CSV table of C-alpha atoms in Angstrom, one decimal:
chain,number,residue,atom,x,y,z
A,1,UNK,CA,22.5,-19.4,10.1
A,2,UNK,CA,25.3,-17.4,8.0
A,3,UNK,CA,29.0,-18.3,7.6
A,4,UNK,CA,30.6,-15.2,7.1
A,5,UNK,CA,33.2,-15.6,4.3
A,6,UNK,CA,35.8,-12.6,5.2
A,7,UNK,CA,38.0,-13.8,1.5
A,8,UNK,CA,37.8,-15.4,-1.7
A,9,UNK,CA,37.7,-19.7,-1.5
A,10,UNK,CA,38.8,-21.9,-3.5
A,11,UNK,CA,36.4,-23.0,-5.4
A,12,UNK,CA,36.2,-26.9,-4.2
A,13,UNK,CA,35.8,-25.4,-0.6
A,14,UNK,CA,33.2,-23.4,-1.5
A,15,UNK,CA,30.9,-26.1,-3.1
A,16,UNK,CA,31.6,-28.5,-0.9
A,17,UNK,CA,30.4,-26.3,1.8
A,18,UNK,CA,27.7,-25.2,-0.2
A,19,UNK,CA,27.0,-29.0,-0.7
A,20,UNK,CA,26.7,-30.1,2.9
A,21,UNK,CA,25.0,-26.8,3.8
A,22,UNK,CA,26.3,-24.2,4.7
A,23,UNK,CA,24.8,-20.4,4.2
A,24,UNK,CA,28.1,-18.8,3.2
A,25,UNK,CA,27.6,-14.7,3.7
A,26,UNK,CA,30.0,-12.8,1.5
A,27,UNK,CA,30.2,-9.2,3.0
A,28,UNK,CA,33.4,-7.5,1.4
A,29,UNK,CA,33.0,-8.1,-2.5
A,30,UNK,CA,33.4,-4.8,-4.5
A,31,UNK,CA,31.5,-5.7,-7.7
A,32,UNK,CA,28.0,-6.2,-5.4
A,33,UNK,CA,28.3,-3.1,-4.2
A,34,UNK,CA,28.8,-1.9,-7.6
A,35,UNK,CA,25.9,-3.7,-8.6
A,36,UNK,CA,23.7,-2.3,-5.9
A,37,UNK,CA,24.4,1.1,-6.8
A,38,UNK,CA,24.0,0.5,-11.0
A,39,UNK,CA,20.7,-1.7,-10.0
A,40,UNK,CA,19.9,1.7,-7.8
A,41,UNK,CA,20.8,4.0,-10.3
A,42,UNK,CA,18.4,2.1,-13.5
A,43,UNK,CA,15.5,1.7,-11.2
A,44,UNK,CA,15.3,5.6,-9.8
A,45,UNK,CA,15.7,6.7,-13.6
A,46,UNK,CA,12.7,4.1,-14.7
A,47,UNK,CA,11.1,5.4,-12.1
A,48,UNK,CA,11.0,8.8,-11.6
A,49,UNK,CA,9.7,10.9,-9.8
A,50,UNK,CA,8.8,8.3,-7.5
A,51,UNK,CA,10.5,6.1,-4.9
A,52,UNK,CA,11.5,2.5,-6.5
A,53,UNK,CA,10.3,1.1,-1.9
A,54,UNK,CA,7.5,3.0,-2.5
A,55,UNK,CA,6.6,2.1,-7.1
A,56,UNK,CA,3.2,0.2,-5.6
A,57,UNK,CA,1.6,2.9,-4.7
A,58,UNK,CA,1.6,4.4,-8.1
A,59,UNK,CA,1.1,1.7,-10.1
A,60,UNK,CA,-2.3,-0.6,-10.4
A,61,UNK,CA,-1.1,-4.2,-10.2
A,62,UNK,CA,-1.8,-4.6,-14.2
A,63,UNK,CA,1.0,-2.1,-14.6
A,64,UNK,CA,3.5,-2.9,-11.8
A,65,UNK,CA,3.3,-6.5,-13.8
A,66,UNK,CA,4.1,-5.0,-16.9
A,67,UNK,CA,6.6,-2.2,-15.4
A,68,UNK,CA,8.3,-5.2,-13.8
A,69,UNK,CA,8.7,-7.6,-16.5
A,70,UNK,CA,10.5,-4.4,-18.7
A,71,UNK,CA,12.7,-3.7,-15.9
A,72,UNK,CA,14.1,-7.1,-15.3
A,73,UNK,CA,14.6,-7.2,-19.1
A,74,UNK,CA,16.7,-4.4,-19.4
A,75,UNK,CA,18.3,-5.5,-15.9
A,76,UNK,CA,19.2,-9.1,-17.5
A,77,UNK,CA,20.2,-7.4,-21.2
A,78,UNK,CA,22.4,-4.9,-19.7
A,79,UNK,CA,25.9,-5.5,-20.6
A,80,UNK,CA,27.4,-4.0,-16.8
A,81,UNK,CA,24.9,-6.3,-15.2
A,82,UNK,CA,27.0,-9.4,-17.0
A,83,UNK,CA,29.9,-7.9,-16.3
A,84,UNK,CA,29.4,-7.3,-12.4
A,85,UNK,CA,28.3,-10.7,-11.7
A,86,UNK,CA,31.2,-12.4,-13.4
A,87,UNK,CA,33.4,-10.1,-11.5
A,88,UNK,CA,31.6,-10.7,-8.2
A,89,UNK,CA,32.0,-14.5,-9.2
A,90,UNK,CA,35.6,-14.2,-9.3
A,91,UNK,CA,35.9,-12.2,-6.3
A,92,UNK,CA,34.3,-14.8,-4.5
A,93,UNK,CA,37.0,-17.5,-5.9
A,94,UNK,CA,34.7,-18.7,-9.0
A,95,UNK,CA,36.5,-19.5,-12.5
A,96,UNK,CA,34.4,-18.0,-14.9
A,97,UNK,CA,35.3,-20.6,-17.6
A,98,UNK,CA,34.1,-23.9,-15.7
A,99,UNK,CA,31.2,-22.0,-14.3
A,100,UNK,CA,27.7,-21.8,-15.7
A,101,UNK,CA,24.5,-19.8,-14.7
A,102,UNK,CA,20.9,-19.1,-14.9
A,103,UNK,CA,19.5,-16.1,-15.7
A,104,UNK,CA,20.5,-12.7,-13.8
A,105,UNK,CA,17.1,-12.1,-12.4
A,106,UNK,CA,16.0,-8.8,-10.4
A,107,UNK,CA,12.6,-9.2,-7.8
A,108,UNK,CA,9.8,-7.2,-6.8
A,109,UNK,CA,8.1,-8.5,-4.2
A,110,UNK,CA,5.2,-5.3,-3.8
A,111,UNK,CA,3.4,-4.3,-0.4
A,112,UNK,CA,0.2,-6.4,-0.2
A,113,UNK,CA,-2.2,-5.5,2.4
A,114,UNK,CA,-3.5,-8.3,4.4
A,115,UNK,CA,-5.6,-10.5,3.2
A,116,UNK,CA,-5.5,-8.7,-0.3
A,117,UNK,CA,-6.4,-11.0,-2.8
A,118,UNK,CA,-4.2,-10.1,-6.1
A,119,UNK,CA,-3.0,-12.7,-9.4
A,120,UNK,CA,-0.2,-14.7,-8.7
A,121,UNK,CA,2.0,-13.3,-11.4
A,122,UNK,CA,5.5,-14.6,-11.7
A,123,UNK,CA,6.6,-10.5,-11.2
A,124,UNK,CA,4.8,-9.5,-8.0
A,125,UNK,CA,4.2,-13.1,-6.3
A,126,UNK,CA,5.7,-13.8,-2.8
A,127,UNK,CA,7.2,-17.4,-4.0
A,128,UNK,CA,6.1,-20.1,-1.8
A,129,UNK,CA,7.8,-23.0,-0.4
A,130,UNK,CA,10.1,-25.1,-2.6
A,131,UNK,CA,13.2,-26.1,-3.0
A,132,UNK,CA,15.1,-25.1,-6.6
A,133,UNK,CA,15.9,-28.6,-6.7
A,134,UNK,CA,12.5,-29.8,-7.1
A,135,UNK,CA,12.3,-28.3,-10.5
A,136,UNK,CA,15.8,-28.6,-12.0
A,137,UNK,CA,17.1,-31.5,-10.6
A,138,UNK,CA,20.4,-30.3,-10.6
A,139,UNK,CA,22.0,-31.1,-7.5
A,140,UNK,CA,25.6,-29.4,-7.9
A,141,UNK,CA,23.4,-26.1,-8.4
A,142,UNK,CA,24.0,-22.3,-5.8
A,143,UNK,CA,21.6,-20.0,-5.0
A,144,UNK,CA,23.1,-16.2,-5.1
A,145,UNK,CA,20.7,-12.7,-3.5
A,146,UNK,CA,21.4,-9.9,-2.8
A,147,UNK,CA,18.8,-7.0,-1.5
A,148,UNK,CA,19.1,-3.6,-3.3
A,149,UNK,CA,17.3,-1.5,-0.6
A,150,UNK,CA,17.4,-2.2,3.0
A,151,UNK,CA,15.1,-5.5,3.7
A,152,UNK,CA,13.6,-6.2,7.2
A,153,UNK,CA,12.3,-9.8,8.3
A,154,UNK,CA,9.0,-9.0,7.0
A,155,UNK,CA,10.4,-8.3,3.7
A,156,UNK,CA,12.9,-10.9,2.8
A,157,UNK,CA,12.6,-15.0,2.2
A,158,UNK,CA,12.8,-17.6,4.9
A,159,UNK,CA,15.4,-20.7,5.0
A,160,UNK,CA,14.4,-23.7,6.5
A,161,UNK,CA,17.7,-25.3,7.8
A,162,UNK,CA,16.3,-28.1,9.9
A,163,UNK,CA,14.5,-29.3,6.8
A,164,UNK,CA,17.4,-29.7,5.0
A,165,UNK,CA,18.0,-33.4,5.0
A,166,UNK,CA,14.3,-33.9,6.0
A,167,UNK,CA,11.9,-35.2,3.6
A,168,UNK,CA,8.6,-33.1,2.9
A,169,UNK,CA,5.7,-34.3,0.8
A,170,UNK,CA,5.4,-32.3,-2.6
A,171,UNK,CA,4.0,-32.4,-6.1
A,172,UNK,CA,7.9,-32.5,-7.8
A,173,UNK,CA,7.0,-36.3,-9.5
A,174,UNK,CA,3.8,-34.4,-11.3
A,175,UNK,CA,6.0,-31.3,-12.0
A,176,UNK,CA,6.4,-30.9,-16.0
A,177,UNK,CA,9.6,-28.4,-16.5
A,178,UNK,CA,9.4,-28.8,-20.3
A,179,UNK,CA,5.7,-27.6,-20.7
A,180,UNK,CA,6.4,-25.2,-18.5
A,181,UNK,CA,9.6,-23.6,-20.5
A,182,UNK,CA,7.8,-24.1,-23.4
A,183,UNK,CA,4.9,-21.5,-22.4
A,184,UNK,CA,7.1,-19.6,-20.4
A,185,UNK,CA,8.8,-19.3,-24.4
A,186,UNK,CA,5.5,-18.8,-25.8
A,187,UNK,CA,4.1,-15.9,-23.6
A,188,UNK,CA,6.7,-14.8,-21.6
A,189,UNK,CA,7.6,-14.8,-18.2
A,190,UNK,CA,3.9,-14.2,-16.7
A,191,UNK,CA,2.8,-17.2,-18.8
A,192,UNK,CA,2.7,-18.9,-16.0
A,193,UNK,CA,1.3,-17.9,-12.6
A,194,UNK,CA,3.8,-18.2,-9.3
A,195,UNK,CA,1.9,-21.3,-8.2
A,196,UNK,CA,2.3,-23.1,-11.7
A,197,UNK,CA,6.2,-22.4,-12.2
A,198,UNK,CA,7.4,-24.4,-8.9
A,199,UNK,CA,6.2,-28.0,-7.3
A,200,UNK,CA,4.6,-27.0,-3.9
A,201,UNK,CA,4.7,-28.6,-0.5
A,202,UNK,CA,1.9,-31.1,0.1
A,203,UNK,CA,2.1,-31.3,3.8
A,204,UNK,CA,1.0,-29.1,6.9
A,205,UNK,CA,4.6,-28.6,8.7
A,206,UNK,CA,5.1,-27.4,12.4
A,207,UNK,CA,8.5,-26.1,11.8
A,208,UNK,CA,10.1,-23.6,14.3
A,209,UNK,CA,13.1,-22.2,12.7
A,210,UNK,CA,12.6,-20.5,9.7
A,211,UNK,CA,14.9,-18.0,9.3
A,212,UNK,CA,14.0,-15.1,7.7
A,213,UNK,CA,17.3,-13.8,5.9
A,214,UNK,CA,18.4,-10.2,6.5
A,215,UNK,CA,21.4,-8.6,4.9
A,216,UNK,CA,22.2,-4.9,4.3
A,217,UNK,CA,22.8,-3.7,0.6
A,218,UNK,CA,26.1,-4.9,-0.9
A,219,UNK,CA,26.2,-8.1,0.8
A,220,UNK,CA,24.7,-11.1,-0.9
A,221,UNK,CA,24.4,-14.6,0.6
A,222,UNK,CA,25.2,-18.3,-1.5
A,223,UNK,CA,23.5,-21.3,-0.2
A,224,UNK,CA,22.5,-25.0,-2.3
A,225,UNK,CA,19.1,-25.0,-3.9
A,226,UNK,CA,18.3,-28.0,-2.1
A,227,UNK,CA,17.6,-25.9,0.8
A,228,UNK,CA,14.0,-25.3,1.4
A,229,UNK,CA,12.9,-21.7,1.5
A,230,UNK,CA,9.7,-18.8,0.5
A,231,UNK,CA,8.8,-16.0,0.1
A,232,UNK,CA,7.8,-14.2,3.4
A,233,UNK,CA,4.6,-12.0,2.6
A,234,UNK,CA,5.0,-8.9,2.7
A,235,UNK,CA,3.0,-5.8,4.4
A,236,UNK,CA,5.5,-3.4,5.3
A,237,UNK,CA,4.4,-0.6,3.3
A,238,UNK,CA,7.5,-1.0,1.0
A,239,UNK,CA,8.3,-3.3,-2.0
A,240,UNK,CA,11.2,-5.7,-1.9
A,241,UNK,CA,13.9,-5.3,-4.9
A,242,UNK,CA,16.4,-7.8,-4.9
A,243,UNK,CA,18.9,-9.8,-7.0
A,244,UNK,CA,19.4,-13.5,-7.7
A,245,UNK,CA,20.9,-16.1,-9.9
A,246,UNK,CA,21.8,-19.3,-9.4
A,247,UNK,CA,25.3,-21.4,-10.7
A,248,UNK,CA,26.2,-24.8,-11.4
A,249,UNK,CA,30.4,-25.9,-11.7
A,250,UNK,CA,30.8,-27.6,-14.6
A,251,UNK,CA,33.2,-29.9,-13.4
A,252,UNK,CA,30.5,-32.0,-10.4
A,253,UNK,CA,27.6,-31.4,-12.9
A,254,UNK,CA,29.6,-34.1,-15.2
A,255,UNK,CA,30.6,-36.1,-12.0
A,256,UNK,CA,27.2,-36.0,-10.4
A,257,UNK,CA,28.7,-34.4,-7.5
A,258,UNK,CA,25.9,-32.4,-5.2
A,259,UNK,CA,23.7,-31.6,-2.4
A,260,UNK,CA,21.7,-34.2,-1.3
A,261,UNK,CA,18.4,-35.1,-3.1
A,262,UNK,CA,16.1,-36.1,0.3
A,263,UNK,CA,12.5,-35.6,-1.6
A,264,UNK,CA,12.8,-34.4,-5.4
A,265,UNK,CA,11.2,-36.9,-7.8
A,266,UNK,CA,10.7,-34.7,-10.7
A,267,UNK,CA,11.5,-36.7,-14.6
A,268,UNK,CA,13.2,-33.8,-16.0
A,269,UNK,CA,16.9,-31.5,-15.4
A,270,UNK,CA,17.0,-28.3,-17.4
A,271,UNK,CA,20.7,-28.2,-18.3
A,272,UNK,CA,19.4,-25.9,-20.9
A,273,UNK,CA,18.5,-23.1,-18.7
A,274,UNK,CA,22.5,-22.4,-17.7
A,275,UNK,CA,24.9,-20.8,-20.1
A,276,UNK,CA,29.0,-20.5,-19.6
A,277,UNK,CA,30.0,-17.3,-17.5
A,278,UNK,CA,33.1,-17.1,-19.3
A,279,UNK,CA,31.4,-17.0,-23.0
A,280,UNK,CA,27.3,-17.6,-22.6
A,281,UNK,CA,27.7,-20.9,-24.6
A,282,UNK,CA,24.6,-23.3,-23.2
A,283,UNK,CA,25.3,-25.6,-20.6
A,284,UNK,CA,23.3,-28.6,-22.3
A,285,UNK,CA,25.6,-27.6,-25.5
A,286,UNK,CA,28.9,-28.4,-23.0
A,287,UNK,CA,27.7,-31.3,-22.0
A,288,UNK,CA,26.3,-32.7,-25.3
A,289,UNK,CA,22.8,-32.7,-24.0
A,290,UNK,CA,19.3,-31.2,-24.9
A,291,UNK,CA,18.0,-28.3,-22.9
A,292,UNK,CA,15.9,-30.5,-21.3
A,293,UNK,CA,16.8,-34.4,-19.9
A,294,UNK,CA,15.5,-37.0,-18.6
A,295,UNK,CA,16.6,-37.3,-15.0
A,296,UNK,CA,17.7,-40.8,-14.3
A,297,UNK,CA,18.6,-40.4,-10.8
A,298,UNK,CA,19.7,-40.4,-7.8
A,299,UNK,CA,16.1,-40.4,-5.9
A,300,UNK,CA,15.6,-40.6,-3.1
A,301,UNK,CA,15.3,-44.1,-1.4
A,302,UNK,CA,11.7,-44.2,-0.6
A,303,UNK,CA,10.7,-43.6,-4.8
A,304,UNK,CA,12.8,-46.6,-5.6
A,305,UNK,CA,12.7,-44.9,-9.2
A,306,UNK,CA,14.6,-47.3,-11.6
A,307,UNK,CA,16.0,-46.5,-15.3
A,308,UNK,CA,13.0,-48.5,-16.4
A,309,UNK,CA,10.9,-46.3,-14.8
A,310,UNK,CA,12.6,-43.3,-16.8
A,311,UNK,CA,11.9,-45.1,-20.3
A,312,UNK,CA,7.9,-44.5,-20.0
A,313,UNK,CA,8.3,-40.6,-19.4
């Protein structure tokens, strides 16, 4: 399923594979291996005396929600954290100043036994199926993660490559991002469940390649968020601690340049959710736009979505 990527690409290589596909594997950039060993080094202090794999045991799930939520603060806050993702941009062939990103987001995806029956908070939830896409509508947009302990395939996510110009029924067209960002502003990130803060799959599929991704520590993967993927549950005995962002370039956000949209009919793009690597400034500030748009398009064929359509949102 991977691409290994052995240097740094130019930057219009690297989208435009990322665009048509591709799961490029990036296996030799020093700044994520810095970044495993700072993210290492802040969870075993928040932690002590206790195992960050093993935090679930300790914890009820009240407080691992709570214990999360402060840890991927600080983790997002931290000034090294900003630092060693711009670097391991950059190393990767990325220009800081016409690249924007989302928020620098670290996981926990606790041991559930199964069966368990446990809230879907937005800090301990195995994600289901989606594609990023379906929410942002933001088809020039890169998924980046990176594990921080070793994973296996039954603690990891899944890629579904032979759905990725396959159309899948979902709830995208009912999906309201601004409500959403505006409790999520309101309450915080556990405003909203794990179900609530994605459109979801509508369809029984009988797919047979889903590919549960596995990388050691100090690699990290990039692949378009119009791939489908989830959470894989997880009953290993450990918890899963991992990192993830996701990047738009500038440049084909203004062009309209992308992935394929084969089944995302949501009315909104969240612009507003990206800011400059280079300087933080907004994206939706760059591009003389409000955090969140209206999305006028392209959908796919079968909506037959017009720009009349987009004037009764």
């Amino acid at each position: 399923m991977y691409t290994d990527v052995a240097r740094a690409l130019d930057q219009r290589e690297l989208h435009d594979r990322i665009y048509a596909g591709d799961v490029l594997r990036f296996g030799h950039l020093k700044p994520m291996r810095e970044l495993v060993d700072f993210t290492r080094a802040m969870l075993e202090d928040a932690f002590a005396p206790f195992s960050p794999v093993e935090i679930h045991k300790h914890l009820t799930h009240q407080q691992q929600m709570e214990s999360f939520a402060q840890r991927q603060r600080d983790f997002a806050r931290a000034p090294e954290v900003k630092r060693l993702w711009r670097d391991l941009f950059e190393a990767a062939g990325l220009d800081a100043e016409g690249l924007a990103r989302d928020s620098l987001y670290l996981r926990f995806q606790p041991h559930q036994d199964r069966g368990a029956v446990v809230p879907r908070a937005r800090t301990t939830a195995t994600i289901a199926f989606h594609r990023d896409t379906w929410g942002s509508n933001l088809y020039a947009q890169a998924n980046w993660w990176a594990p921080i302990y070793d994973i296996d395939a039954g603690r990891t996510f899944a890629i579904y490559p032979s759905l990725w110009q396959r159309a899948v029924a979902n709830t995208s067209a009912e999906f309201d991002l601004a409500a959403l960002l505006d409790r999520s502003k309101a309450g915080g990130r556990n405003a909203n469940d794990a179900d609530a803060a994605i459109p979801h799959l509508t369809e029984q599929l009988e797919v047979t390649d889903a590919t549960p991704v596995v990388l050691a520590p100090g690699e990290v993967i990039a692949f378009s968020s119009a791939h489908a993927h989830a959470g894989v549950p997880n009953s290993t005995g450990l918890t899963r601690i991992s990192l993830e962002t996701r990047t738009l370039w500038i440049d084909d956000v203004r062009t309209g340049r992308g992935a394929p949209n084969v089944d995302g009919h949501a009315r909104w793009m969240s612009p507003g959710m990206f800011r400059r690597v280079s300087d933080e400034v907004p994206l939706n500030e760059i591009l003389g736009m409000g955090r969140v748009e209206p999305f006028t398009g392209p959908f796919p064929a079968s909506r037959h979505t017009t720009i009349e359509d987009m004037a009764d949102c």
